[in-house]
CSV table of C-alpha atoms in Angstrom, one decimal:
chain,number,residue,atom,x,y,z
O,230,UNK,CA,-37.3,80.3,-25.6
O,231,UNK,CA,-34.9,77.3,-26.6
O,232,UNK,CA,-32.8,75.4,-25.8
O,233,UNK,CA,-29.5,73.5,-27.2
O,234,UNK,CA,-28.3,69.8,-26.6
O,235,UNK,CA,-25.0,70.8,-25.8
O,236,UNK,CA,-25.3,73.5,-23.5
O,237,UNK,CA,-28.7,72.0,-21.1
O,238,UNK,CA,-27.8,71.4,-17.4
O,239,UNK,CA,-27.5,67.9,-17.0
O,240,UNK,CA,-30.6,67.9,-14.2
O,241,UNK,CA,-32.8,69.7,-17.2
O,242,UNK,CA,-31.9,67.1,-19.7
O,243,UNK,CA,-32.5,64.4,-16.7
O,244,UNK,CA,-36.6,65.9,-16.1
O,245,UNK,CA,-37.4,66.1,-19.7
O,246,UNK,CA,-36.0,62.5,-20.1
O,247,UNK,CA,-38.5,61.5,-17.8
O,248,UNK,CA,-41.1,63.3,-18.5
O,249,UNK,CA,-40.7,61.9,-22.4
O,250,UNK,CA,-40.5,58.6,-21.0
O,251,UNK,CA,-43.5,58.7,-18.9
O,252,UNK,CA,-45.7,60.5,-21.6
O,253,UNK,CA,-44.6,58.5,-24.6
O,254,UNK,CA,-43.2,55.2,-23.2
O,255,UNK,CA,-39.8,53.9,-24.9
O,256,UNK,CA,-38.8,52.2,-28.5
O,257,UNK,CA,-36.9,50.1,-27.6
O,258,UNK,CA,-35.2,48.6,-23.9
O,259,UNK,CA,-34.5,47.1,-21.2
O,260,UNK,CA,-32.1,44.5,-22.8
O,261,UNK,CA,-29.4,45.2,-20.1
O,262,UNK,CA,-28.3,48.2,-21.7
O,263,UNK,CA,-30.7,50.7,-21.2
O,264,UNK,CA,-34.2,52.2,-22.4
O,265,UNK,CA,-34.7,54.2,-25.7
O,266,UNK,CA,-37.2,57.3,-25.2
O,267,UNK,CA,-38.0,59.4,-28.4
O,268,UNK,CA,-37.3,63.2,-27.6
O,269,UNK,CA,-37.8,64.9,-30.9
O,270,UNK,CA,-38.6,64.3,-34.5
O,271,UNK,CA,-34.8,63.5,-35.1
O,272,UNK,CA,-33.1,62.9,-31.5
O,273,UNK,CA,-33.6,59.8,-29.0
O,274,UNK,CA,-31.5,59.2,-25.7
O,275,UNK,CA,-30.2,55.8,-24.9
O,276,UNK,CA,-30.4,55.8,-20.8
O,277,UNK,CA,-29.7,53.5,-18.0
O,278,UNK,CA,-27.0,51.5,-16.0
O,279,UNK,CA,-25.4,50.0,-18.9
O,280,UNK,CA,-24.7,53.2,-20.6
O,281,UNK,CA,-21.3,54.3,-20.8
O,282,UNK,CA,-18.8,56.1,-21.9
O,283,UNK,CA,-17.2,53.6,-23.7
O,284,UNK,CA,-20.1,52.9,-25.9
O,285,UNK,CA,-20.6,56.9,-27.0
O,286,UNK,CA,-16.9,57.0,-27.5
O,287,UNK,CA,-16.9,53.7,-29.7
O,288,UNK,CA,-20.5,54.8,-31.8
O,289,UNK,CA,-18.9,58.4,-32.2
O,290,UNK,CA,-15.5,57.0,-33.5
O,291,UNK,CA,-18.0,54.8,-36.1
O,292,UNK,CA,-19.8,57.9,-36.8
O,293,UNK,CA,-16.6,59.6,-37.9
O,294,UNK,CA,-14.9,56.7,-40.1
O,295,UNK,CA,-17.6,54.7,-41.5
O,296,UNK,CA,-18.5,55.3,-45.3
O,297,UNK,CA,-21.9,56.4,-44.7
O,298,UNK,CA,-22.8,55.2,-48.2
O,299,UNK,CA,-22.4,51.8,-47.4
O,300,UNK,CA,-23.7,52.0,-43.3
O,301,UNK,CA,-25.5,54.9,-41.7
O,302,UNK,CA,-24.3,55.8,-37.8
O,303,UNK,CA,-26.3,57.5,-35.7
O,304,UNK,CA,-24.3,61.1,-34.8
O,305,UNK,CA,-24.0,61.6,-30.8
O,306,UNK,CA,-25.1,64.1,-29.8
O,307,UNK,CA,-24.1,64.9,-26.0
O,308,UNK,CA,-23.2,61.9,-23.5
O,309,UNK,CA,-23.2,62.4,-19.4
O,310,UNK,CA,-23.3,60.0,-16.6
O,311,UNK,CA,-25.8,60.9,-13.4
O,312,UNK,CA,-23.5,59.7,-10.8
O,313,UNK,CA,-26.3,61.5,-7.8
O,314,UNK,CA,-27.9,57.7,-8.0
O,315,UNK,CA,-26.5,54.2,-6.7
O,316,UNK,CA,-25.1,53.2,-9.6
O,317,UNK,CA,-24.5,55.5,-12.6
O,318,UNK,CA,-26.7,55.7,-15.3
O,319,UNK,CA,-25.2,57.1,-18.8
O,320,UNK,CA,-27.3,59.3,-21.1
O,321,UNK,CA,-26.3,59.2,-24.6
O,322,UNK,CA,-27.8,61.4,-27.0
O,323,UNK,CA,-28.3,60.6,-30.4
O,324,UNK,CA,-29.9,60.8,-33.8
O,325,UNK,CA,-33.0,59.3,-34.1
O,326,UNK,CA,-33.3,57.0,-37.5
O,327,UNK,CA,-36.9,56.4,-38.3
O,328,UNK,CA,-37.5,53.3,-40.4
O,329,UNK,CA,-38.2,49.1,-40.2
O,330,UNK,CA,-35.8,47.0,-38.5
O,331,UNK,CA,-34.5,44.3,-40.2
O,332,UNK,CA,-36.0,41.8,-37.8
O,333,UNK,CA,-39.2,42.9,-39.4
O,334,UNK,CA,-38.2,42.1,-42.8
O,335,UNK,CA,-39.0,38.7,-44.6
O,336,UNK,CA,-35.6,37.8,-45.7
O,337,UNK,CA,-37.4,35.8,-48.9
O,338,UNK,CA,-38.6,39.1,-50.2
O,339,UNK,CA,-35.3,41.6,-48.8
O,340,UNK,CA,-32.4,38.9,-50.5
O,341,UNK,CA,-30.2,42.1,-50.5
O,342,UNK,CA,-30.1,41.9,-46.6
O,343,UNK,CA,-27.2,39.4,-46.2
O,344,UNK,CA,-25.1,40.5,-48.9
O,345,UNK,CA,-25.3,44.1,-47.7
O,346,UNK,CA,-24.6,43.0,-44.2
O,347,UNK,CA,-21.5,41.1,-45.1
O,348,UNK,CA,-20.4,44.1,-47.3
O,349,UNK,CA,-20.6,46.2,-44.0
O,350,UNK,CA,-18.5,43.4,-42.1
O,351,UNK,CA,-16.0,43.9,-44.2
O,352,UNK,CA,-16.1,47.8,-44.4
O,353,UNK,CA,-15.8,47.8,-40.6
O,354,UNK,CA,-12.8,45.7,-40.6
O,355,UNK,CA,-10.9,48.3,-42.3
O,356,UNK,CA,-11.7,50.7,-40.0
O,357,UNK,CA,-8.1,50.9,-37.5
O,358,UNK,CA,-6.8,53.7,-35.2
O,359,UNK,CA,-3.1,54.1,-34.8
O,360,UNK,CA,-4.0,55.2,-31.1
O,361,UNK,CA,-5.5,52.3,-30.2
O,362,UNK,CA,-3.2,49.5,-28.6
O,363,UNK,CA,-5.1,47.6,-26.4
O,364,UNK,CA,-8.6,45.2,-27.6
O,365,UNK,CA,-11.6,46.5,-26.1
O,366,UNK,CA,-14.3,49.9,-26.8
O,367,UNK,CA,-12.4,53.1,-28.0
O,368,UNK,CA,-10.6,55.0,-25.4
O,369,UNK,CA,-10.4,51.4,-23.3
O,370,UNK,CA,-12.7,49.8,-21.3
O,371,UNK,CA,-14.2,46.6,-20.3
O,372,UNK,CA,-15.2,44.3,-23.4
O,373,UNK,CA,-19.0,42.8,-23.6
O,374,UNK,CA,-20.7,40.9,-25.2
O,375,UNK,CA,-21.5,37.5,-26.4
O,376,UNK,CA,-17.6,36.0,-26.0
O,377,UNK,CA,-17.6,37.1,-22.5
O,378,UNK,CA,-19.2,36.1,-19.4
O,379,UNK,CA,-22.8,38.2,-18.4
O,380,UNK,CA,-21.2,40.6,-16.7
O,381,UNK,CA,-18.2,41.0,-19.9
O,382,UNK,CA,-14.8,40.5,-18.9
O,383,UNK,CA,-15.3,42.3,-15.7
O,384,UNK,CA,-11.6,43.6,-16.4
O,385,UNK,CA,-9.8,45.7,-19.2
O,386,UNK,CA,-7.0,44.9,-21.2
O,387,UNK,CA,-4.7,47.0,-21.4
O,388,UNK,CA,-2.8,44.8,-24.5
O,389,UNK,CA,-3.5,41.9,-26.5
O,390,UNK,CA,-0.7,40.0,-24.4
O,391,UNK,CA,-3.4,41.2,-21.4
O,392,UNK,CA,-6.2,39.5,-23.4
O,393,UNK,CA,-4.0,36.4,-24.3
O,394,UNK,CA,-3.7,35.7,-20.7
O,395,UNK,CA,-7.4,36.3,-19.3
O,396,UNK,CA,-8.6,33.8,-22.9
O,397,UNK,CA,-5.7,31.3,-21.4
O,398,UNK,CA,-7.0,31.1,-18.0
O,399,UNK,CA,-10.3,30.1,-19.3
O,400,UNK,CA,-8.0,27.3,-21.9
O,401,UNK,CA,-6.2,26.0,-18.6
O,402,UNK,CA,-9.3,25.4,-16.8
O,403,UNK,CA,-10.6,23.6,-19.3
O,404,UNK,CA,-7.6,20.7,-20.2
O,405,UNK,CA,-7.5,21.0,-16.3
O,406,UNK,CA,-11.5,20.0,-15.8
O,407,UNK,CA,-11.7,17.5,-18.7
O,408,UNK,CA,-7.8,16.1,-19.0
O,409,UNK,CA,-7.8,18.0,-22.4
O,410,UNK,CA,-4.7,18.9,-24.2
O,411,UNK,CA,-6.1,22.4,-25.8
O,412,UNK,CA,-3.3,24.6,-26.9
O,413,UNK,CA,-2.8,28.3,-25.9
O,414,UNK,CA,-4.3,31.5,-27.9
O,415,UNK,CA,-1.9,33.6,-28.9
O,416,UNK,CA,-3.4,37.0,-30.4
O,417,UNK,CA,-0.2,39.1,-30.8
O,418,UNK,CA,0.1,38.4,-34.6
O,419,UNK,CA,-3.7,39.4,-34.9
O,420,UNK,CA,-4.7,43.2,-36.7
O,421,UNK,CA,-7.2,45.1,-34.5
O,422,UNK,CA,-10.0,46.6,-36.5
O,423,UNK,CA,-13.2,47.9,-35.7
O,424,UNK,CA,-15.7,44.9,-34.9
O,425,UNK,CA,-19.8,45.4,-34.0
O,426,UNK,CA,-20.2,42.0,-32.4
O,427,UNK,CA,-24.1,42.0,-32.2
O,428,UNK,CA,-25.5,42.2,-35.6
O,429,UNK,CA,-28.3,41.2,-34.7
O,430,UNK,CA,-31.2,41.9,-37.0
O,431,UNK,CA,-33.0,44.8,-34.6
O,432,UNK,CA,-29.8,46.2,-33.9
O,433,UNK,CA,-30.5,47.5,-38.0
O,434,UNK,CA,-32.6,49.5,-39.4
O,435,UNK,CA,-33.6,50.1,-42.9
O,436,UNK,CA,-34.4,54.1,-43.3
O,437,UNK,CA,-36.7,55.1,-46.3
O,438,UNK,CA,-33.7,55.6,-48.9
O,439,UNK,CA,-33.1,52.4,-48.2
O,440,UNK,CA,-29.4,52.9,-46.6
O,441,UNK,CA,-29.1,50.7,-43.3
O,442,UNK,CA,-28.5,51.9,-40.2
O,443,UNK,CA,-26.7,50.5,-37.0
O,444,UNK,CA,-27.3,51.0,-34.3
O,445,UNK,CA,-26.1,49.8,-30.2
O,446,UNK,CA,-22.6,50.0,-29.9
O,447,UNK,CA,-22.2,48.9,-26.5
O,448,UNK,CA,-20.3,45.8,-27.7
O,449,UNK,CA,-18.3,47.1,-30.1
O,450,UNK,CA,-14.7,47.9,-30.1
O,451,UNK,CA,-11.1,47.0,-31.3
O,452,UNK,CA,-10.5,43.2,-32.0
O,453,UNK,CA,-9.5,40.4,-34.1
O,454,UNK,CA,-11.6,40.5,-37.4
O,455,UNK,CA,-12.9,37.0,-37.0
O,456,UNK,CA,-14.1,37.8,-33.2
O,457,UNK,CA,-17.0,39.1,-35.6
O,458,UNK,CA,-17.8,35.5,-37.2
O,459,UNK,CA,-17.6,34.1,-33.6
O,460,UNK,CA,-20.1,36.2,-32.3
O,461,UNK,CA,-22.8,35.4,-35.1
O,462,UNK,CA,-22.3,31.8,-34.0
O,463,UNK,CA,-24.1,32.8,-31.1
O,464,UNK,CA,-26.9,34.5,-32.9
O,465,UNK,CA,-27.9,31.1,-34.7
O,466,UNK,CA,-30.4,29.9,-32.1
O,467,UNK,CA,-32.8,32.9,-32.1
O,468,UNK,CA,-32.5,34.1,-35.8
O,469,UNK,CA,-30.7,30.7,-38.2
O,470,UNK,CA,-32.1,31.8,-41.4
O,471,UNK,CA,-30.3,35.2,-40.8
O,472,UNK,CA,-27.4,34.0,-38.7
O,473,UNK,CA,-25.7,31.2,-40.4
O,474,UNK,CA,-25.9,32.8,-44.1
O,475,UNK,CA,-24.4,35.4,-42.7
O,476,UNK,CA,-21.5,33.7,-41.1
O,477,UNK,CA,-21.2,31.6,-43.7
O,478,UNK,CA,-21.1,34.9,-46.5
O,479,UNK,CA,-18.3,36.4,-44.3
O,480,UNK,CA,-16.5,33.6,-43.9
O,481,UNK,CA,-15.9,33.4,-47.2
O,482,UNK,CA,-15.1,37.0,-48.1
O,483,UNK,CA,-12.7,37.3,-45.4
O,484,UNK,CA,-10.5,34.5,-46.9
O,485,UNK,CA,-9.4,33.2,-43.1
O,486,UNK,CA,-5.8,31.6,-43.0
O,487,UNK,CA,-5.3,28.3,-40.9
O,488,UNK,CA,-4.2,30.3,-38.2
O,489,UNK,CA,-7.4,32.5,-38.0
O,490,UNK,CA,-9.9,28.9,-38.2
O,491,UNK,CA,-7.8,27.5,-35.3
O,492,UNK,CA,-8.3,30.4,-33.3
O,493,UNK,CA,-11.5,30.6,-33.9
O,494,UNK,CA,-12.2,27.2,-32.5
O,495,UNK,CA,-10.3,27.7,-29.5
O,496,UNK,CA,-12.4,30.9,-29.0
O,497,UNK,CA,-15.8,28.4,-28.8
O,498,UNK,CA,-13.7,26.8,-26.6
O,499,UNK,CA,-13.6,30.0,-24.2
O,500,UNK,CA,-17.0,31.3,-24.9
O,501,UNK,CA,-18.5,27.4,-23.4
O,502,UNK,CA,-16.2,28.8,-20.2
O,503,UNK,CA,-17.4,32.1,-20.0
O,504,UNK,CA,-21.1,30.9,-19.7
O,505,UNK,CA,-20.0,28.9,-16.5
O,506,UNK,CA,-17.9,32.0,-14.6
O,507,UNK,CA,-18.3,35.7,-14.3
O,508,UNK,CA,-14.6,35.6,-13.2
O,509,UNK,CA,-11.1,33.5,-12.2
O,510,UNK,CA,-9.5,33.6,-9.2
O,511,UNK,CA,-7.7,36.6,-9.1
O,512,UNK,CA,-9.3,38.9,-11.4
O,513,UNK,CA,-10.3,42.2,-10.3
O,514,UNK,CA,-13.2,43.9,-11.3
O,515,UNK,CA,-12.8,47.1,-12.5
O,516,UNK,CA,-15.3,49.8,-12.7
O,517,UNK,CA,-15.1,51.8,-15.5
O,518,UNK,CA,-18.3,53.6,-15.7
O,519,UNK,CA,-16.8,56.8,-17.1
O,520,UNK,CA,-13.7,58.0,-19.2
O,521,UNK,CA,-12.1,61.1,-17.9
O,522,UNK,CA,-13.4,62.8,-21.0
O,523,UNK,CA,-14.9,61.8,-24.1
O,524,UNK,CA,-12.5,60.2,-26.1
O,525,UNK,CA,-11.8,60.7,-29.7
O,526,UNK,CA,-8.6,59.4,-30.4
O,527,UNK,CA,-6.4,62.0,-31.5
O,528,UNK,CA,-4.4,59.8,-33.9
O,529,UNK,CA,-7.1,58.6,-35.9
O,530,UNK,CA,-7.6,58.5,-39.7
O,531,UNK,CA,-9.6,61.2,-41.2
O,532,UNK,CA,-13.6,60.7,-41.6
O,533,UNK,CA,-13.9,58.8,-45.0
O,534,UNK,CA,-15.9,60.8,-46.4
O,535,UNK,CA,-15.1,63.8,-45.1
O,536,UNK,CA,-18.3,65.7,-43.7
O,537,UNK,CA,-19.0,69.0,-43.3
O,538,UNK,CA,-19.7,70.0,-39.9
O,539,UNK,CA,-23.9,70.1,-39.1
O,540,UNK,CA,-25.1,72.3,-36.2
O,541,UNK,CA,-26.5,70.8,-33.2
O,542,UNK,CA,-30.3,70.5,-33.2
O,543,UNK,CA,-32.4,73.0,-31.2
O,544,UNK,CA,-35.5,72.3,-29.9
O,545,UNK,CA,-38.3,74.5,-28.3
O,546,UNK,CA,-38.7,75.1,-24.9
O,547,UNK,CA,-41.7,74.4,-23.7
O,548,UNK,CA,-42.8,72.2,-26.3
O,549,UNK,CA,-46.1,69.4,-26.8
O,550,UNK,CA,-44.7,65.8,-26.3
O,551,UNK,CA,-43.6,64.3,-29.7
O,552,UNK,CA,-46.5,62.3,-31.2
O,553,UNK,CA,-45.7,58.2,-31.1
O,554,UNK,CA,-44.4,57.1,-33.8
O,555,UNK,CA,-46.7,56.0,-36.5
O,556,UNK,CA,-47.3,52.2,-36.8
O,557,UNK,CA,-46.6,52.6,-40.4
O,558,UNK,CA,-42.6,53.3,-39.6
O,559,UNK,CA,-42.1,50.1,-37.9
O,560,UNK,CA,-44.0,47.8,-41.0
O,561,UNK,CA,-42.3,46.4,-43.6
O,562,UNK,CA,-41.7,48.8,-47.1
O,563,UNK,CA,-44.7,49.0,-49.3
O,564,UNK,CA,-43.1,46.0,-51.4
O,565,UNK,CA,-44.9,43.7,-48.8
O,566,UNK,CA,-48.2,43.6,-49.2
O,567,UNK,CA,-50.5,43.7,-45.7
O,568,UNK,CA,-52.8,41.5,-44.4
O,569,UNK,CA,-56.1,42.0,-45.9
O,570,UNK,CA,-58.5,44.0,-43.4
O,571,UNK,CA,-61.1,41.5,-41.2
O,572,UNK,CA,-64.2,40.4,-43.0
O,573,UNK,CA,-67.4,42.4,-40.9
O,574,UNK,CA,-69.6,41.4,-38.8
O,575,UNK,CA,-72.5,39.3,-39.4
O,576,UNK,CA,-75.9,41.3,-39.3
O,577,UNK,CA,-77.8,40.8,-36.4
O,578,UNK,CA,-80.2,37.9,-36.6
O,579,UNK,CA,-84.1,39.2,-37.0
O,580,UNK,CA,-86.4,39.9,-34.1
């Protein structure tokens, strides 16, 4: 007997997830968006509360555009939200990429890293959809991230003149609190193109061709190109010899005008707001948990380049847990050489 991905009840897929989970423990989570479990030689599941919609919708739309000869993004599979528990907890299905994370990678011996990084920048920031108006994940939704408060901006704009207002209530505050004179953002002359915003190193992987894969997409979505050089400002305490190379490589492929730097700054300017307050007086917080469907805009350029459709994996039924992974996946390439084994022990002394 077997079984398919995208015909499984929900409550099956919800016991084996477990079941995975208890007998092999998880790669990756809890980072506030939810635990990793390995079910198969080439299909994980992203679970937990911060799961959503939104975030399949967005890596799928990725999936679909990006030149997969210059970034690899993992297909989804199947996406549902258990909505029997308090809060709802998304299941996203994906494929699994097996490789080294660039976190693990000494950036001495891997120079290519950055350069290919800022290459995928850019290739992202082509990446538009004629159906999508409004900043924020595909198909709409609450923003997250780094530029937002901890709990993102616990609303969703519905425009960027919607944007422009929640960003000038944070600007108001601030002349208000210090007697500053900060001008007003005003993001209507601004593109929207596709944009990560945490490119973080583990958020890659390099896979044994030596493509790069990327992964978490929960705070991706349609914005301002240089949103994406705002955000790496914010990766420079925990990784600078990645971080400001970075920034600084983009910065200087994207050829910013003077009205991209000054916006820029004035988005600092937000950011130091949006560590202080969840939200303004006013705001309500909307839930947005789940999309009435899952979203692929209709409108959207074709795949570049165009790929031909590939069945849906099927796995056995019952089936022997998948063995761990091996710790050789998650060490650098063989172009590093290891640490030399332990010297043995000394012989026991004579009786």
């Amino acid at each position: 007997m077997s079984w398919d991905i995208s015909t499984a009840s929900e409550e099956w897929l919800k016991d084996f997830v477990s079941r995975m989970k208890a007998q092999n423990g998880v790669l990756d989570g809890p980072r506030g968006g939810g635990s990793v479990v390995q079910l198969s030689d080439n299909m994980v599941v992203k679970c937990g509360i911060g799961v959503t919609a939104q975030e399949a919708a967005t890596q799928d739309f990725a999936y679909q555009h990006a030149d997969h000869g210059i970034v690899r993004v993992p297909r989804v599979y199947r996406f549902f939200v258990d909505k029997s528990v308090g809060f709802p907890r998304g299941y996203l299905f994906m494929e699994y990429f097996r490789g080294w994370c660039l976190d693990h990678l000494d950036l001495d011996i891997h120079t290519d890293i950055i350069p290919r990084v800022a290459g995928i920048i850019s290739h992202l920031g082509s990446m538009s959809s004629d159906s999508q108006v409004a900043p924020g994940p595909v198909g709409g939704g609450k923003p997250k991230g780094y530029l937002w408060s901890d709990y993102g901006t616990c609303t969703v704009f519905h425009s960027i003149e919607d944007m422009n207002t929640w960003l000038n209530k944070r600007i108001a505050w601030l002349n208000k609190r210090h007697a500053l004179h900060v001008k007003s953002i005003d993001l209507t002359s601004q593109k929207l193109v596709f944009c990560h915003l945490d490119l973080c190193r583990r958020n890659m992987i390099m896979l044994r061709d030596r493509s790069i894969g990327l992964i978490d997409f929960g705070h991706a979505g349609f914005f301002p190109r240089f949103f994406e050089i705002v955000s790496l400002q914010y990766l420079s305490p925990y990784d600078p010899d990645y971080a400001e190379p970075l920034r600084a490589a983009v910065t200087h492929q994207m050829h910013l005008n003077e009205e991209e730097i000054g916006l820029i700054e004035l988005m600092h300017r937000v950011v130091s707001v949006n560590l202080r307050f969840i939200q303004f007086p006013g705001e309500v917080y909307e839930h947005t948990y789940f999309l009435p469907e899952f979203i692929r805009p209709p409108n959207a350029n074709p795949p570049r380049p165009p790929r031909p459709p590939e069945p849906l994996p099927t796995l056995s039924s019952p089936r022997p847990p998948p063995p761990p992974p091996q710790k050789s996946d998650r060490q650098p390439p063989t172009s590093i050489t290891p640490p030399p084994p332990p010297p043995p022990p000394p012989p026991p002394p004579p009786a």
